[in-house]
mmCIF file of C-alpha atoms in Angstrom:
data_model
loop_
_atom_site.group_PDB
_atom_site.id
_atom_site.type_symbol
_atom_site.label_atom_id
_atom_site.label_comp_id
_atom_site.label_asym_id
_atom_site.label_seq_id
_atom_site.Cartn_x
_atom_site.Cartn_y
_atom_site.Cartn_z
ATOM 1 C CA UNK A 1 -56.879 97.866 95.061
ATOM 2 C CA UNK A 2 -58.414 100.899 93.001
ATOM 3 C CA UNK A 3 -57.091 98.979 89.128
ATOM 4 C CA UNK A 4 -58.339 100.375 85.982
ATOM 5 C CA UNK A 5 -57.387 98.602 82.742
ATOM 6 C CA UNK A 6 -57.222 100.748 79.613
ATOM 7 C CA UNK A 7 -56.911 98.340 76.406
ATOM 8 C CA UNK A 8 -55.071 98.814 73.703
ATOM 9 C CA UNK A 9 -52.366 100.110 74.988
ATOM 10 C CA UNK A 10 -51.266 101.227 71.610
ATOM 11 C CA UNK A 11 -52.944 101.727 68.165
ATOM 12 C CA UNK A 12 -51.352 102.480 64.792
ATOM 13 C CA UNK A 13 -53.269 102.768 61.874
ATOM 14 C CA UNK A 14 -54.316 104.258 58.912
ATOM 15 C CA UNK A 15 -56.458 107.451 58.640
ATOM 16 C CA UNK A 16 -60.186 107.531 58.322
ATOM 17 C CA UNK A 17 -60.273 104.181 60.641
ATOM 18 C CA UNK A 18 -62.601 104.304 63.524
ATOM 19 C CA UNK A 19 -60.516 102.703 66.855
ATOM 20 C CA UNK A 20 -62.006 101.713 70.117
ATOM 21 C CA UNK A 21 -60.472 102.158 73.505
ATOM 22 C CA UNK A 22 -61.888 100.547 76.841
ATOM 23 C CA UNK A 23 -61.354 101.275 79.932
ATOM 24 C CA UNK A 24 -62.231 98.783 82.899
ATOM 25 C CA UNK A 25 -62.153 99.302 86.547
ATOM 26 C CA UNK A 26 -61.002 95.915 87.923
ATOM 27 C CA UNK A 27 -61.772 95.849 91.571
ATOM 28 C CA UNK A 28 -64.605 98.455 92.309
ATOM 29 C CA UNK A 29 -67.295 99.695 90.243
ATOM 30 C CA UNK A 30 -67.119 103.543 88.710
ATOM 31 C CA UNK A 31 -70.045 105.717 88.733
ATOM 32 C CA UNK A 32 -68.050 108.017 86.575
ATOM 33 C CA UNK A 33 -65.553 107.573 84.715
ATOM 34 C CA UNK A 34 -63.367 110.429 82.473
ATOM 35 C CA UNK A 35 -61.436 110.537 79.456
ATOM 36 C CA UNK A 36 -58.378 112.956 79.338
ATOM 37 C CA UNK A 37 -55.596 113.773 76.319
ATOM 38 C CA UNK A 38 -52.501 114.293 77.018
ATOM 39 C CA UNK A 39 -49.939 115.857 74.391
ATOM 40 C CA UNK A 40 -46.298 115.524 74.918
ATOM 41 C CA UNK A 41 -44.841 117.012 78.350
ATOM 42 C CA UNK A 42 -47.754 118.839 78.829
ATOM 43 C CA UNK A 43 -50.494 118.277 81.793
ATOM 44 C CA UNK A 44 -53.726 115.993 81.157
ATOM 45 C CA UNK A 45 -56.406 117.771 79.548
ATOM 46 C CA UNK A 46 -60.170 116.713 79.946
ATOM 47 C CA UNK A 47 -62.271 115.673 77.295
ATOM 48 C CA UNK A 48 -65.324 114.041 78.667
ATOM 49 C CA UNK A 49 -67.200 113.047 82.263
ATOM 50 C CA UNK A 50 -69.376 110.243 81.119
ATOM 51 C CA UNK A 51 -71.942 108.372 83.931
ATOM 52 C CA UNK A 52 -72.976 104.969 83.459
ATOM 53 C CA UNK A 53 -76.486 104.605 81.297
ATOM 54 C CA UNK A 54 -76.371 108.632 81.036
ATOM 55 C CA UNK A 55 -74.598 110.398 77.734
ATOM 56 C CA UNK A 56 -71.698 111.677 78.539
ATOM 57 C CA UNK A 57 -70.469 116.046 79.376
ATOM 58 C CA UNK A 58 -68.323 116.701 76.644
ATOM 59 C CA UNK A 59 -66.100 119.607 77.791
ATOM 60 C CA UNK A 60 -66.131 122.859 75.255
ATOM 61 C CA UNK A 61 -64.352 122.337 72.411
ATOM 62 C CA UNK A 62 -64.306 118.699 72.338
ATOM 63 C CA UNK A 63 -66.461 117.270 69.154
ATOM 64 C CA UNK A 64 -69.020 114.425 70.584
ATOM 65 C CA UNK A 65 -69.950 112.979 67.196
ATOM 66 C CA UNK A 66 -65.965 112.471 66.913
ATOM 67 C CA UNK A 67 -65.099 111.091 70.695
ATOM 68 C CA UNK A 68 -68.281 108.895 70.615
ATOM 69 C CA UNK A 69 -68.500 107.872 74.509
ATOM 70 C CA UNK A 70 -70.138 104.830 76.115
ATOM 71 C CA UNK A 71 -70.442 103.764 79.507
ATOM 72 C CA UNK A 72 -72.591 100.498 79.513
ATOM 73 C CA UNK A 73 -72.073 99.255 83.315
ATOM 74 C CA UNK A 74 -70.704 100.245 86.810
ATOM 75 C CA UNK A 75 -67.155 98.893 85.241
ATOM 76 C CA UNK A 76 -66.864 99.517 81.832
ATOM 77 C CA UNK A 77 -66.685 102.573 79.949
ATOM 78 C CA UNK A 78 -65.445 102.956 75.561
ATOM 79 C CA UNK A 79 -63.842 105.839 73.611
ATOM 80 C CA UNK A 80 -64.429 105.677 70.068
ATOM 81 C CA UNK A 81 -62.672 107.775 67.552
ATOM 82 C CA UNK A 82 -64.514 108.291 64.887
ATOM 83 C CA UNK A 83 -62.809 108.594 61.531
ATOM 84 C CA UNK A 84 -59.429 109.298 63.230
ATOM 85 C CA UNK A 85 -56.962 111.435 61.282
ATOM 86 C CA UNK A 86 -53.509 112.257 61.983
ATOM 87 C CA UNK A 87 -54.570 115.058 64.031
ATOM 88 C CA UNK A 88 -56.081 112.754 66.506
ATOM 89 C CA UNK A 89 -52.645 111.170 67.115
ATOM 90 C CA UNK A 90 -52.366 111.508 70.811
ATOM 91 C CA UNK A 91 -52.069 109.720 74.221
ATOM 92 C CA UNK A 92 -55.479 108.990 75.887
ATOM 93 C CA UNK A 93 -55.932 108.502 79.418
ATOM 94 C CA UNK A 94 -59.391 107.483 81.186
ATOM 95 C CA UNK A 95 -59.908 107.840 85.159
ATOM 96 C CA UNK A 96 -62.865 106.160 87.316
ATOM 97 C CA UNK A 97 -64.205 107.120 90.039
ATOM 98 C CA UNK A 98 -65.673 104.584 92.764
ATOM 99 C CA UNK A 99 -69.065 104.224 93.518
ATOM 100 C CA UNK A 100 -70.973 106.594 96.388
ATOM 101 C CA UNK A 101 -71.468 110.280 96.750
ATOM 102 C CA UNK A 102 -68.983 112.049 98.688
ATOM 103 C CA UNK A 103 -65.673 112.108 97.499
ATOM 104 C CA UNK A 104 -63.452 109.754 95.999
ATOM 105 C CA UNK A 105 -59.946 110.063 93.943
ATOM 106 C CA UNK A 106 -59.723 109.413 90.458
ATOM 107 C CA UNK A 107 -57.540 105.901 89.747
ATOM 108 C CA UNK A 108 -55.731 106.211 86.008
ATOM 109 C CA UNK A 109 -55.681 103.494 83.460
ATOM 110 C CA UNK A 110 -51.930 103.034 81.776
ATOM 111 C CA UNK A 111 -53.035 105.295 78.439
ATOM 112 C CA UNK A 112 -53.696 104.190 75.333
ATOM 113 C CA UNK A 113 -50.978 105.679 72.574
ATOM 114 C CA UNK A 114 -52.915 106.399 69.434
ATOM 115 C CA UNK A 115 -50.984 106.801 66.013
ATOM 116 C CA UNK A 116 -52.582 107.708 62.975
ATOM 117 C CA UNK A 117 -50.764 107.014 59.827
ATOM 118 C CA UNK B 1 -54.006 133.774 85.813
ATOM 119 C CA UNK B 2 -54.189 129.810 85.230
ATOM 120 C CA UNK B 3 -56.961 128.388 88.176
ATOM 121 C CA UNK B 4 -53.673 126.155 89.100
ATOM 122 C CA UNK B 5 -49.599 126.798 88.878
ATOM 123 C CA UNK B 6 -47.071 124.184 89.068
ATOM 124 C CA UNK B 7 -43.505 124.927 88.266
ATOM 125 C CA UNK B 8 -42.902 122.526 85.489
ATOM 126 C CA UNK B 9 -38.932 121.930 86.629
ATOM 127 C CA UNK B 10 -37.096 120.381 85.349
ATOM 128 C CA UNK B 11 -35.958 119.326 89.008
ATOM 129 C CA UNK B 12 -33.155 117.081 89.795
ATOM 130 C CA UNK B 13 -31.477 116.265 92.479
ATOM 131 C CA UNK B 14 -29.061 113.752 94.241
ATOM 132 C CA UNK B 15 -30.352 110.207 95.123
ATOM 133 C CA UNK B 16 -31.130 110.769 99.362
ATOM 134 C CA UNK B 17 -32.018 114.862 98.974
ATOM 135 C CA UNK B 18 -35.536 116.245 100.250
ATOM 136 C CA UNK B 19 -37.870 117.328 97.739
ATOM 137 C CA UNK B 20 -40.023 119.351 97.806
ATOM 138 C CA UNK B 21 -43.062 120.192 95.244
ATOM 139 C CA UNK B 22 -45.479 122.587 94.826
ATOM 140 C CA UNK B 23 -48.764 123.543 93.581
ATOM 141 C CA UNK B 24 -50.593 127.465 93.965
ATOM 142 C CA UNK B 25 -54.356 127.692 93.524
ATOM 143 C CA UNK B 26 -56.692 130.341 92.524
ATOM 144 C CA UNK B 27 -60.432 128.742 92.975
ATOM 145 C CA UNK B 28 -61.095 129.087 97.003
ATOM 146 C CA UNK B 29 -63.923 126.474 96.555
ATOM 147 C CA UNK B 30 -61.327 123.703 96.059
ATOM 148 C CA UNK B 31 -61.371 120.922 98.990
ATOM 149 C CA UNK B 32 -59.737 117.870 97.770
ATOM 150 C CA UNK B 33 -56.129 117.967 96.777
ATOM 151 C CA UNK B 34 -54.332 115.094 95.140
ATOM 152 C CA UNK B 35 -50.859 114.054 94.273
ATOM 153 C CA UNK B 36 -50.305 111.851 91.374
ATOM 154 C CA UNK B 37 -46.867 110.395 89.910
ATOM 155 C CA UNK B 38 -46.659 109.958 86.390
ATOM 156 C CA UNK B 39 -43.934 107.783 84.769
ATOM 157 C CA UNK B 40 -43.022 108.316 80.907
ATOM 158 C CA UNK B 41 -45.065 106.875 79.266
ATOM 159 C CA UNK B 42 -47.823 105.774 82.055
ATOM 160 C CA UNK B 43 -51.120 106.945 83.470
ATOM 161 C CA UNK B 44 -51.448 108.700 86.492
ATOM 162 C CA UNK B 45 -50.580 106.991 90.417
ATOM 163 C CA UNK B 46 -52.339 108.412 92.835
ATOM 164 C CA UNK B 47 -49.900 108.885 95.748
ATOM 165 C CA UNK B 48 -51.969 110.797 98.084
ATOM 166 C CA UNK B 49 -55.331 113.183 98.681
ATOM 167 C CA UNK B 50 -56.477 115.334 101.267
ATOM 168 C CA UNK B 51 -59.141 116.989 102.493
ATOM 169 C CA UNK B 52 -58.888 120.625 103.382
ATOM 170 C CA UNK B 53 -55.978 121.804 105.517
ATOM 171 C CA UNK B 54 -53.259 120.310 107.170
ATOM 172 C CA UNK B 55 -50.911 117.553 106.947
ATOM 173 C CA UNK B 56 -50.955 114.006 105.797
ATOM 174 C CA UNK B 57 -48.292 111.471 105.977
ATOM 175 C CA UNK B 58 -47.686 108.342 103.937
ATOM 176 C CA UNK B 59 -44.104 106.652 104.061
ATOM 177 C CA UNK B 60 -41.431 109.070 102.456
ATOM 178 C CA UNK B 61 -44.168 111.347 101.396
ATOM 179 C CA UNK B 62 -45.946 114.082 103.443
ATOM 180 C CA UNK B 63 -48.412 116.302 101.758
ATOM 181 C CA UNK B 64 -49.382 119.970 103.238
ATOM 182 C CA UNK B 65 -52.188 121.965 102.481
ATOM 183 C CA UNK B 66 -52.873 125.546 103.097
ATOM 184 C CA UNK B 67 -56.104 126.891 102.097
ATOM 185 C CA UNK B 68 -55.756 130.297 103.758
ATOM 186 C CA UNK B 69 -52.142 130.693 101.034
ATOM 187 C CA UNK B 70 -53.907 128.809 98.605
ATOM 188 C CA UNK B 71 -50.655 126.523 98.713
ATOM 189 C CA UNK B 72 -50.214 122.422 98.418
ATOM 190 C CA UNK B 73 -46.742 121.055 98.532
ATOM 191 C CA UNK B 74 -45.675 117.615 98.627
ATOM 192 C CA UNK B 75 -42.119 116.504 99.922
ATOM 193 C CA UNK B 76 -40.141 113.664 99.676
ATOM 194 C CA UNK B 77 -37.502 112.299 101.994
ATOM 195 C CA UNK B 78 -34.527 110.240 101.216
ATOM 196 C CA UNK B 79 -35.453 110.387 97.135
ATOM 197 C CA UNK B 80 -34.886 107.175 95.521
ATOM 198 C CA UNK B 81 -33.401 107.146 91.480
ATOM 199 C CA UNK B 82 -37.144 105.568 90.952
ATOM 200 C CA UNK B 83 -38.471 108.517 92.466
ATOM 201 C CA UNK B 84 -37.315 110.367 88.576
ATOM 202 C CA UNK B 85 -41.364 111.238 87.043
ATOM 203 C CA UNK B 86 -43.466 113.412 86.693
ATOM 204 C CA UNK B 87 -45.766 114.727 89.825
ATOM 205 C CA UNK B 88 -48.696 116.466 88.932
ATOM 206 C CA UNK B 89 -50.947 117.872 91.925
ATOM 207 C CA UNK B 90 -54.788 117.802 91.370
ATOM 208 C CA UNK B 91 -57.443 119.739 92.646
ATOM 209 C CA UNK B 92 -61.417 119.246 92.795
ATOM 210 C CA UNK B 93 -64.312 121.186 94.591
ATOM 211 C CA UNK B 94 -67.176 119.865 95.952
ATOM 212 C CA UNK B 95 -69.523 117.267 93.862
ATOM 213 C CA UNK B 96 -73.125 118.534 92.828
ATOM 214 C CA UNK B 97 -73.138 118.939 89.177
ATOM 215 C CA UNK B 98 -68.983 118.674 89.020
ATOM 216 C CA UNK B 99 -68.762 115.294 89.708
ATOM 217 C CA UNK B 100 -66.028 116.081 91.051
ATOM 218 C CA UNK B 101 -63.503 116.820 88.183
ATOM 219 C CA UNK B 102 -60.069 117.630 88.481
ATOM 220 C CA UNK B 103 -58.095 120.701 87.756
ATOM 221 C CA UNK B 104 -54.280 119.449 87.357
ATOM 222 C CA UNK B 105 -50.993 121.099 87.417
ATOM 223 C CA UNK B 106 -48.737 121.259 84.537
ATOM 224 C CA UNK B 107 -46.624 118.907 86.439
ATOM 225 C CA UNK B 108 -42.825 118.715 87.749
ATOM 226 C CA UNK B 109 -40.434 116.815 85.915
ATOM 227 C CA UNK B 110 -38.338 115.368 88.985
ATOM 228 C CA UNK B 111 -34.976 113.283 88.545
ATOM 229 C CA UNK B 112 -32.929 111.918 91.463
ATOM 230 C CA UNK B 113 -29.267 111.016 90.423
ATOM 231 C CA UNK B 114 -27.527 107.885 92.020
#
């Protein structure tokens, strides 16, 4: 139990295009669900906390008209770089959370590997 | 002082060896502490979370927690070759506001050897 699909898996394209990544959780339903970059051998970094039908908690430093963030239903939440340069090459990760409000872990999508060109 | 240390290895070690992993902590309001295995390349496994102190046990893993050290390790017996990742420990404190966000580890690069 406890899936989350993240779709593409990897994007390469040119710079100034706008790419969408989803992220799904397959068996349980996500109040929140996160979105983390991770750079090369280092540790994931946070970039947003996003709540279904609220707008997502960008963390400082992280541009919210660039990482435009939806989360539409219980299961589904989008990442859309906006504009992407080569800058925003990087490996991002989204996490859900199930349902309820005490405690529950974080379950990982597989990453999707963004390459801008 | 970084709210969470993790010696980032790399370890490796022969294919049956005990491992052992570990995370120190800062932030005294942290309750929940996870382990996650990370394969090149992949997102995150959760292998196991606990609440507060003590002990948990899962298979080949055990998890420890001490709050009053500030200390979380997680061993491994008899280490398998597709044991070889990356284990980053996690830590959250309580929900409110927080949702309940984690504060990771750098993570240990681990390889077992056949």
């Amino acid at each position: 139990g406890a899936v989350v699909s993240q779709h593409p898996s990897r994007v390469i394209c040119k710079s100034g295009t706008s790419v969408k990544i989803e992220c799904r959780s397959l068996d349980f339903q996500a109040t929140t669900m996160f979105w983390y970059r991770q750079f090369p051998k280092q540790s994931l970094m946070l970039m947003a906390t996003s709540n279904e039908g609220s707008k997502a908690t960008y963390e400082q430093g992280v541009e919210k008209d660039k990482f435009l963030i939806n989360h539409a239903s219980l299961t589904l939440s989008t990442l859309t770089v906006t504009s992407a340069h080569p800058e925003d090459s990087s490996f991002y990760i989204c996490s859900a959370r199930e349902i309820g409000g005490s405690f529950k872990p974080q379950h990982f999508g597989d990453g999707t590997r963004l390459s801008i060109l | 002082q970084k709210e969470v240390e993790q010696d980032p290895g790399p370890l490796s070690v022969p294919e049956g060896a005990i491992v052992s992993l570990n995370c120190t902590y800062s932030n005294s309001a942290f309750q929940y502490f996870m382990w996650y295995r990370q394969y090149s390349r992949k997102g995150p496994e959760l292998l196991m979370y606990t609440y507060s102190s003590g002990n948990k046990e899962d298979g080949r893993f055990t998890a420890q927690v001490d709050k009053s050290s500030k200390y979380i390790s997680l061993f491994i017996r008899d280490s398998q070759p597709s044991d070889s990742a990356t284990y980053l420990c996690a830590m959250s404190a309580s929900g409110g506001g927080s949702n309940y966000k984690l504060t990771f580890g750098k993570g240990t690069l681990l390889t077992v050897n056949p």
